[in-house]
Amino acid sequence: MMTLNPDRVEWRAECASTNTLLREQAEAGAPSGKVLVADRQTAGRGRCGRAWLSSPGESLTFSVLFRGKPVETLSGLSLAVGLALLQALEKLGARALSLKWPNDLLCRKNGKDAKLAGVLIECAGDAVIIGIGLNLKSFDLPEQATAGLSDCLDTPASPPALLAAIVRELDFMWADFVVRGFAPLRDAWQARHAGQGKSVRLVENGRVLAEGRYLGVDDNGALRLAAADGEQIFWAGDLSLRAGDA
Ligand code: BTN
């Protein structure tokens, strides 16, 4: 079984948010490569101000600290992280996975793409904190279909084995990303993303930013949409398929 160097991993029974705590540790000088895991998060955070709670056995929630690349050169990192996560899980035997811009990992379940994992990236000085929440079991959310790893992986992997496999892939991703950025990963990302060519809507804080046909991403990981008045590029927002295109 793949294992991680125990010196770089701190595994807590509970904390408010692994991203928040690791960020504090980064500010206090924690080294690049540090991994912080919590069985339970009491104030876990998702993108766009949403909550991301976790309980033992239901999800794997952790954050990884990396240093070595200026903040202004990090465009596309969240997509690179999603791809690394997908590749790690596929190496363990997971199937029916795909990516949704900017950084959701989906699993095809009952004929629909359901959210399996999410990524929240934050920066503190020269430190990048990559937070990952991976559902082990699916649960009901009114606004979103979710999947658990048990929906796409026949042979269950223990949380430490999962963590080791994912962190290994993140290490490879980061070493390459520091030098070359997202552009060389663009084709691999696009080959796995759900919704290419479909009609989509981009929403931010409840406001519709744009509607159009999903053209994929550019070399920086920005979303390309064919809108009524031509191609547009977006850096943020929540993407959903429009009715009839699900
Ligand atoms: C999303 O909204 O899809 C991103 C979810 C990211 C959740 C993870 S869980 C570990 C880390 N700590 C947090 O507070 N958030 C991230």
GROMACS .gro file of C-alpha atoms and ligand atoms in nm:
model
  262
    1MET     CA    1   0.000   0.000   0.000
    2MET     CA    2   0.118   0.350  -0.081
    3THR     CA    3   0.198   0.554   0.229
    4LEU     CA    4   0.292   0.913   0.299
    5ASN     CA    5   0.591   1.028   0.497
    6PRO     CA    6   0.429   1.069   0.843
    7ASP     CA    7   0.646   1.375   0.909
    8ARG     CA    8   0.450   1.577   0.658
    9VAL     CA    9   0.099   1.475   0.769
   10GLU     CA   10  -0.102   1.606   1.063
   11TRP     CA   11  -0.425   1.408   1.109
   12ARG     CA   12  -0.675   1.567   1.348
   13ALA     CA   13  -1.000   1.426   1.478
   14GLU     CA   14  -1.161   1.766   1.440
   15CYS     CA   15  -1.093   2.124   1.340
   16ALA     CA   16  -1.297   2.415   1.213
   17SER     CA   17  -1.155   2.407   0.859
   18THR     CA   18  -0.835   2.242   0.736
   19ASN     CA   19  -0.785   2.532   0.494
   20THR     CA   20  -0.813   2.792   0.770
   21LEU     CA   21  -0.585   2.602   1.008
   22LEU     CA   22  -0.322   2.522   0.744
   23ARG     CA   23  -0.324   2.884   0.634
   24GLU     CA   24  -0.247   2.988   0.994
   25GLN     CA   25   0.028   2.727   1.005
   26ALA     CA   26   0.166   2.853   0.673
   27GLU     CA   27   0.179   3.207   0.813
   28ALA     CA   28   0.371   3.065   1.110
   29GLY     CA   29   0.625   2.902   0.873
   30ALA     CA   30   0.493   2.548   0.799
   31PRO     CA   31   0.696   2.393   0.514
   32SER     CA   32   0.589   2.326   0.156
   33GLY     CA   33   0.433   1.981   0.131
   34LYS     CA   34   0.258   1.985   0.468
   35VAL     CA   35  -0.074   1.795   0.468
   36LEU     CA   36  -0.350   1.859   0.721
   37VAL     CA   37  -0.645   1.618   0.746
   38ALA     CA   38  -0.952   1.634   0.969
   39ASP     CA   39  -1.208   1.360   1.031
   40ARG     CA   40  -1.458   1.630   1.114
   41GLN     CA   41  -1.476   1.994   1.009
   42THR     CA   42  -1.708   2.216   1.208
   43ALA     CA   43  -1.673   2.525   0.988
   44GLY     CA   44  -1.545   2.382   0.659
   45ARG     CA   45  -1.572   2.619   0.367
   46GLY     CA   46  -1.660   2.565   0.004
   47ARG     CA   47  -1.640   2.797  -0.293
   48CYS     CA   48  -1.849   3.113  -0.312
   49GLY     CA   49  -1.895   3.131   0.067
   50ARG     CA   50  -2.073   2.797   0.095
   51ALA     CA   51  -2.027   2.562   0.393
   52TRP     CA   52  -1.852   2.225   0.359
   53LEU     CA   53  -1.908   2.017   0.669
   54SER     CA   54  -1.766   1.670   0.716
   55SER     CA   55  -1.801   1.381   0.955
   56PRO     CA   56  -1.594   1.066   1.006
   57GLY     CA   57  -1.651   0.804   0.737
   58GLU     CA   58  -1.858   1.038   0.520
   59SER     CA   59  -1.583   1.232   0.349
   60LEU     CA   60  -1.210   1.281   0.326
   61THR     CA   61  -1.131   1.645   0.396
   62PHE     CA   62  -0.777   1.774   0.383
   63SER     CA   63  -0.552   2.058   0.271
   64VAL     CA   64  -0.203   2.060   0.125
   65LEU     CA   65   0.040   2.350   0.149
   66PHE     CA   66   0.274   2.426  -0.139
   67ARG     CA   67   0.526   2.705  -0.184
   68GLY     CA   68   0.744   2.813  -0.473
   69LYS     CA   69   0.526   2.990  -0.730
   70PRO     CA   70   0.422   3.356  -0.728
   71VAL     CA   71   0.051   3.409  -0.665
   72GLU     CA   72   0.006   3.601  -0.991
   73THR     CA   73   0.117   3.293  -1.192
   74LEU     CA   74  -0.136   3.049  -1.044
   75SER     CA   75  -0.407   3.074  -1.310
   76GLY     CA   76  -0.539   2.730  -1.401
   77LEU     CA   77  -0.416   2.573  -1.077
   78SER     CA   78  -0.765   2.472  -0.965
   79LEU     CA   79  -0.817   2.286  -1.293
   80ALA     CA   80  -0.478   2.117  -1.261
   81VAL     CA   81  -0.576   2.006  -0.909
   82GLY     CA   82  -0.908   1.863  -1.034
   83LEU     CA   83  -0.724   1.668  -1.304
   84ALA     CA   84  -0.467   1.533  -1.055
   85LEU     CA   85  -0.750   1.422  -0.826
   86LEU     CA   86  -0.929   1.245  -1.110
   87GLN     CA   87  -0.608   1.071  -1.219
   88ALA     CA   88  -0.529   0.958  -0.863
   89LEU     CA   89  -0.875   0.804  -0.820
   90GLU     CA   90  -0.864   0.638  -1.162
   91LYS     CA   91  -0.534   0.475  -1.072
   92LEU     CA   92  -0.718   0.324  -0.774
   93GLY     CA   93  -0.984   0.187  -1.010
   94ALA     CA   94  -1.253   0.457  -0.998
   95ARG     CA   95  -1.467   0.487  -1.312
   96ALA     CA   96  -1.723   0.720  -1.471
   97LEU     CA   97  -1.537   1.033  -1.353
   98SER     CA   98  -1.533   1.370  -1.523
   99LEU     CA   99  -1.445   1.732  -1.448
  100LYS     CA  100  -1.660   2.041  -1.427
  101TRP     CA  101  -1.514   2.389  -1.461
  102PRO     CA  102  -1.351   2.524  -1.260
  103ASN     CA  103  -1.270   2.246  -1.015
  104ASP     CA  104  -1.544   1.997  -0.939
  105LEU     CA  105  -1.494   1.626  -0.978
  106LEU     CA  106  -1.808   1.449  -1.100
  107CYS     CA  107  -1.917   1.087  -1.110
  108ARG     CA  108  -2.182   0.952  -1.348
  109LYS     CA  109  -2.455   0.807  -1.130
  110ASN     CA  110  -2.805   0.700  -1.235
  111GLY     CA  111  -2.748   0.862  -1.575
  112LYS     CA  112  -2.650   1.199  -1.428
  113ASP     CA  113  -2.324   1.369  -1.337
  114ALA     CA  114  -2.314   1.408  -0.959
  115LYS     CA  115  -2.056   1.596  -0.751
  116LEU     CA  116  -1.796   1.370  -0.594
  117ALA     CA  117  -1.538   1.623  -0.478
  118GLY     CA  118  -1.468   1.994  -0.462
  119VAL     CA  119  -1.152   2.202  -0.438
  120LEU     CA  120  -1.092   2.532  -0.259
  121ILE     CA  121  -0.759   2.705  -0.323
  122GLU     CA  122  -0.642   2.995  -0.107
  123CYS     CA  123  -0.318   3.189  -0.087
  124ALA     CA  124  -0.129   3.343   0.203
  125GLY     CA  125   0.186   3.529   0.098
  126ASP     CA  126   0.393   3.280  -0.102
  127ALA     CA  127   0.191   2.983   0.032
  128VAL     CA  128  -0.081   2.809  -0.167
  129ILE     CA  129  -0.334   2.607   0.030
  130ILE     CA  130  -0.518   2.343  -0.171
  131GLY     CA  131  -0.824   2.215   0.013
  132ILE     CA  132  -1.005   1.905  -0.108
  133GLY     CA  133  -1.334   1.760   0.008
  134LEU     CA  134  -1.401   1.411  -0.131
  135ASN     CA  135  -1.734   1.243  -0.057
  136LEU     CA  136  -1.697   0.884   0.054
  137LYS     CA  137  -2.073   0.841   0.075
  138SER     CA  138  -2.338   1.028  -0.120
  139PHE     CA  139  -2.586   1.244   0.068
  140ASP     CA  140  -2.890   1.448  -0.018
  141LEU     CA  141  -2.854   1.812  -0.106
  142PRO     CA  142  -3.161   1.993  -0.238
  143GLU     CA  143  -2.970   2.201  -0.492
  144GLN     CA  144  -2.722   1.943  -0.618
  145ALA     CA  145  -2.684   1.573  -0.698
  146THR     CA  146  -2.394   1.424  -0.504
  147ALA     CA  147  -2.202   1.100  -0.535
  148GLY     CA  148  -1.974   0.913  -0.297
  149LEU     CA  149  -1.661   0.722  -0.382
  150SER     CA  150  -1.853   0.399  -0.323
  151ASP     CA  151  -2.060   0.488  -0.634
  152CYS     CA  152  -1.758   0.467  -0.862
  153LEU     CA  153  -1.503   0.246  -0.687
  154ASP     CA  154  -1.577  -0.125  -0.635
  155THR     CA  155  -1.281  -0.197  -0.408
  156PRO     CA  156  -1.293   0.046  -0.116
  157ALA     CA  157  -0.966   0.217  -0.024
  158SER     CA  158  -0.893   0.329   0.333
  159PRO     CA  159  -0.871   0.705   0.397
  160PRO     CA  160  -0.490   0.687   0.451
  161ALA     CA  161  -0.446   0.496   0.123
  162LEU     CA  162  -0.671   0.743  -0.059
  163LEU     CA  163  -0.485   1.036   0.090
  164ALA     CA  164  -0.146   0.892  -0.009
  165ALA     CA  165  -0.259   0.830  -0.368
  166ILE     CA  166  -0.405   1.179  -0.407
  167VAL     CA  167  -0.113   1.362  -0.244
  168ARG     CA  168   0.132   1.170  -0.463
  169GLU     CA  169  -0.049   1.294  -0.773
  170LEU     CA  170  -0.067   1.649  -0.633
  171ASP     CA  171   0.309   1.642  -0.571
  172PHE     CA  172   0.370   1.551  -0.938
  173MET     CA  173   0.122   1.810  -1.055
  174TRP     CA  174   0.278   2.087  -0.845
  175ALA     CA  175   0.636   2.010  -0.950
  176ASP     CA  176   0.532   2.045  -1.315
  177PHE     CA  177   0.290   2.334  -1.262
  178VAL     CA  178   0.560   2.546  -1.095
  179VAL     CA  179   0.766   2.524  -1.414
  180ARG     CA  180   0.511   2.509  -1.695
  181GLY     CA  181   0.175   2.625  -1.559
  182PHE     CA  182  -0.161   2.503  -1.686
  183ALA     CA  183  -0.117   2.527  -2.065
  184PRO     CA  184   0.040   2.179  -2.117
  185LEU     CA  185  -0.248   2.024  -1.918
  186ARG     CA  186  -0.523   2.194  -2.115
  187ASP     CA  187  -0.584   1.909  -2.364
  188ALA     CA  188  -0.588   1.645  -2.089
  189TRP     CA  189  -0.832   1.855  -1.888
  190GLN     CA  190  -1.059   1.917  -2.185
  191ALA     CA  191  -1.059   1.548  -2.273
  192ARG     CA  192  -1.224   1.480  -1.936
  193HIS     CA  193  -1.456   1.772  -1.883
  194ALA     CA  194  -1.832   1.729  -1.887
  195GLY     CA  195  -2.048   1.947  -2.109
  196GLN     CA  196  -1.828   2.037  -2.406
  197GLY     CA  197  -2.045   2.206  -2.673
  198LYS     CA  198  -2.352   2.211  -2.449
  199SER     CA  199  -2.568   2.503  -2.362
  200VAL     CA  200  -2.472   2.639  -2.019
  201ARG     CA  201  -2.545   2.919  -1.777
  202LEU     CA  202  -2.282   3.089  -1.561
  203VAL     CA  203  -2.404   3.227  -1.228
  204GLU     CA  204  -2.225   3.420  -0.953
  205ASN     CA  205  -2.392   3.508  -0.622
  206GLY     CA  206  -2.733   3.433  -0.772
  207ARG     CA  207  -2.673   3.665  -1.071
  208VAL     CA  208  -2.661   3.520  -1.422
  209LEU     CA  209  -2.330   3.634  -1.574
  210ALA     CA  210  -2.374   3.470  -1.911
  211GLU     CA  211  -2.541   3.199  -2.114
  212GLY     CA  212  -2.397   3.029  -2.416
  213ARG     CA  213  -2.229   2.722  -2.559
  214TYR     CA  214  -1.947   2.574  -2.355
  215LEU     CA  215  -1.627   2.584  -2.563
  216GLY     CA  216  -1.387   2.455  -2.298
  217VAL     CA  217  -1.100   2.655  -2.148
  218ASP     CA  218  -0.807   2.865  -2.265
  219ASP     CA  219  -0.438   2.819  -2.181
  220ASN     CA  220  -0.491   2.993  -1.846
  221GLY     CA  221  -0.787   2.779  -1.746
  222ALA     CA  222  -1.045   3.053  -1.807
  223LEU     CA  223  -1.388   2.941  -1.929
  224ARG     CA  224  -1.469   3.000  -2.298
  225LEU     CA  225  -1.835   3.057  -2.382
  226ALA     CA  226  -1.989   3.117  -2.724
  227ALA     CA  227  -2.249   3.379  -2.631
  228ALA     CA  228  -2.496   3.560  -2.856
  229ASP     CA  229  -2.248   3.844  -2.913
  230GLY     CA  230  -1.938   3.630  -2.968
  231GLU     CA  231  -1.687   3.437  -2.759
  232GLN     CA  232  -1.645   3.546  -2.399
  233ILE     CA  233  -1.392   3.449  -2.134
  234PHE     CA  234  -1.476   3.409  -1.763
  235TRP     CA  235  -1.262   3.354  -1.456
  236ALA     CA  236  -1.523   3.280  -1.191
  237GLY     CA  237  -1.877   3.157  -1.145
  238ASP     CA  238  -2.087   2.844  -1.112
  239LEU     CA  239  -2.167   2.658  -1.428
  240SER     CA  240  -2.488   2.466  -1.489
  241LEU     CA  241  -2.628   2.292  -1.792
  242ARG     CA  242  -2.941   2.457  -1.930
  243ALA     CA  243  -3.268   2.263  -1.946
  244GLY     CA  244  -3.270   2.004  -2.222
  245ASP     CA  245  -2.891   1.978  -2.226
  246ALA     CA  246  -2.840   1.784  -1.900
  247BTN     C1  247  -1.641   2.344  -0.327
  247BTN     O1  248  -1.718   2.436  -0.293
  247BTN     O2  249  -1.671   2.263  -0.412
  247BTN     C2  250  -1.506   2.333  -0.260
  247BTN     C3  251  -1.512   2.250  -0.136
  247BTN     C4  252  -1.378   2.240  -0.067
  247BTN     C5  253  -1.391   2.178   0.069
  247BTN     C6  254  -1.257   2.146   0.130
  247BTN     S1  255  -1.273   2.033   0.263
  247BTN     C7  256  -1.106   2.059   0.307
  247BTN     C8  257  -1.079   2.206   0.290
  247BTN     N1  258  -1.113   2.281   0.411
  247BTN     C9  259  -1.216   2.362   0.391
  247BTN     O3  260  -1.267   2.435   0.477
  247BTN     N2  261  -1.257   2.354   0.265
  247BTN    C10  262  -1.178   2.263   0.188
   0.00000   0.00000   0.00000
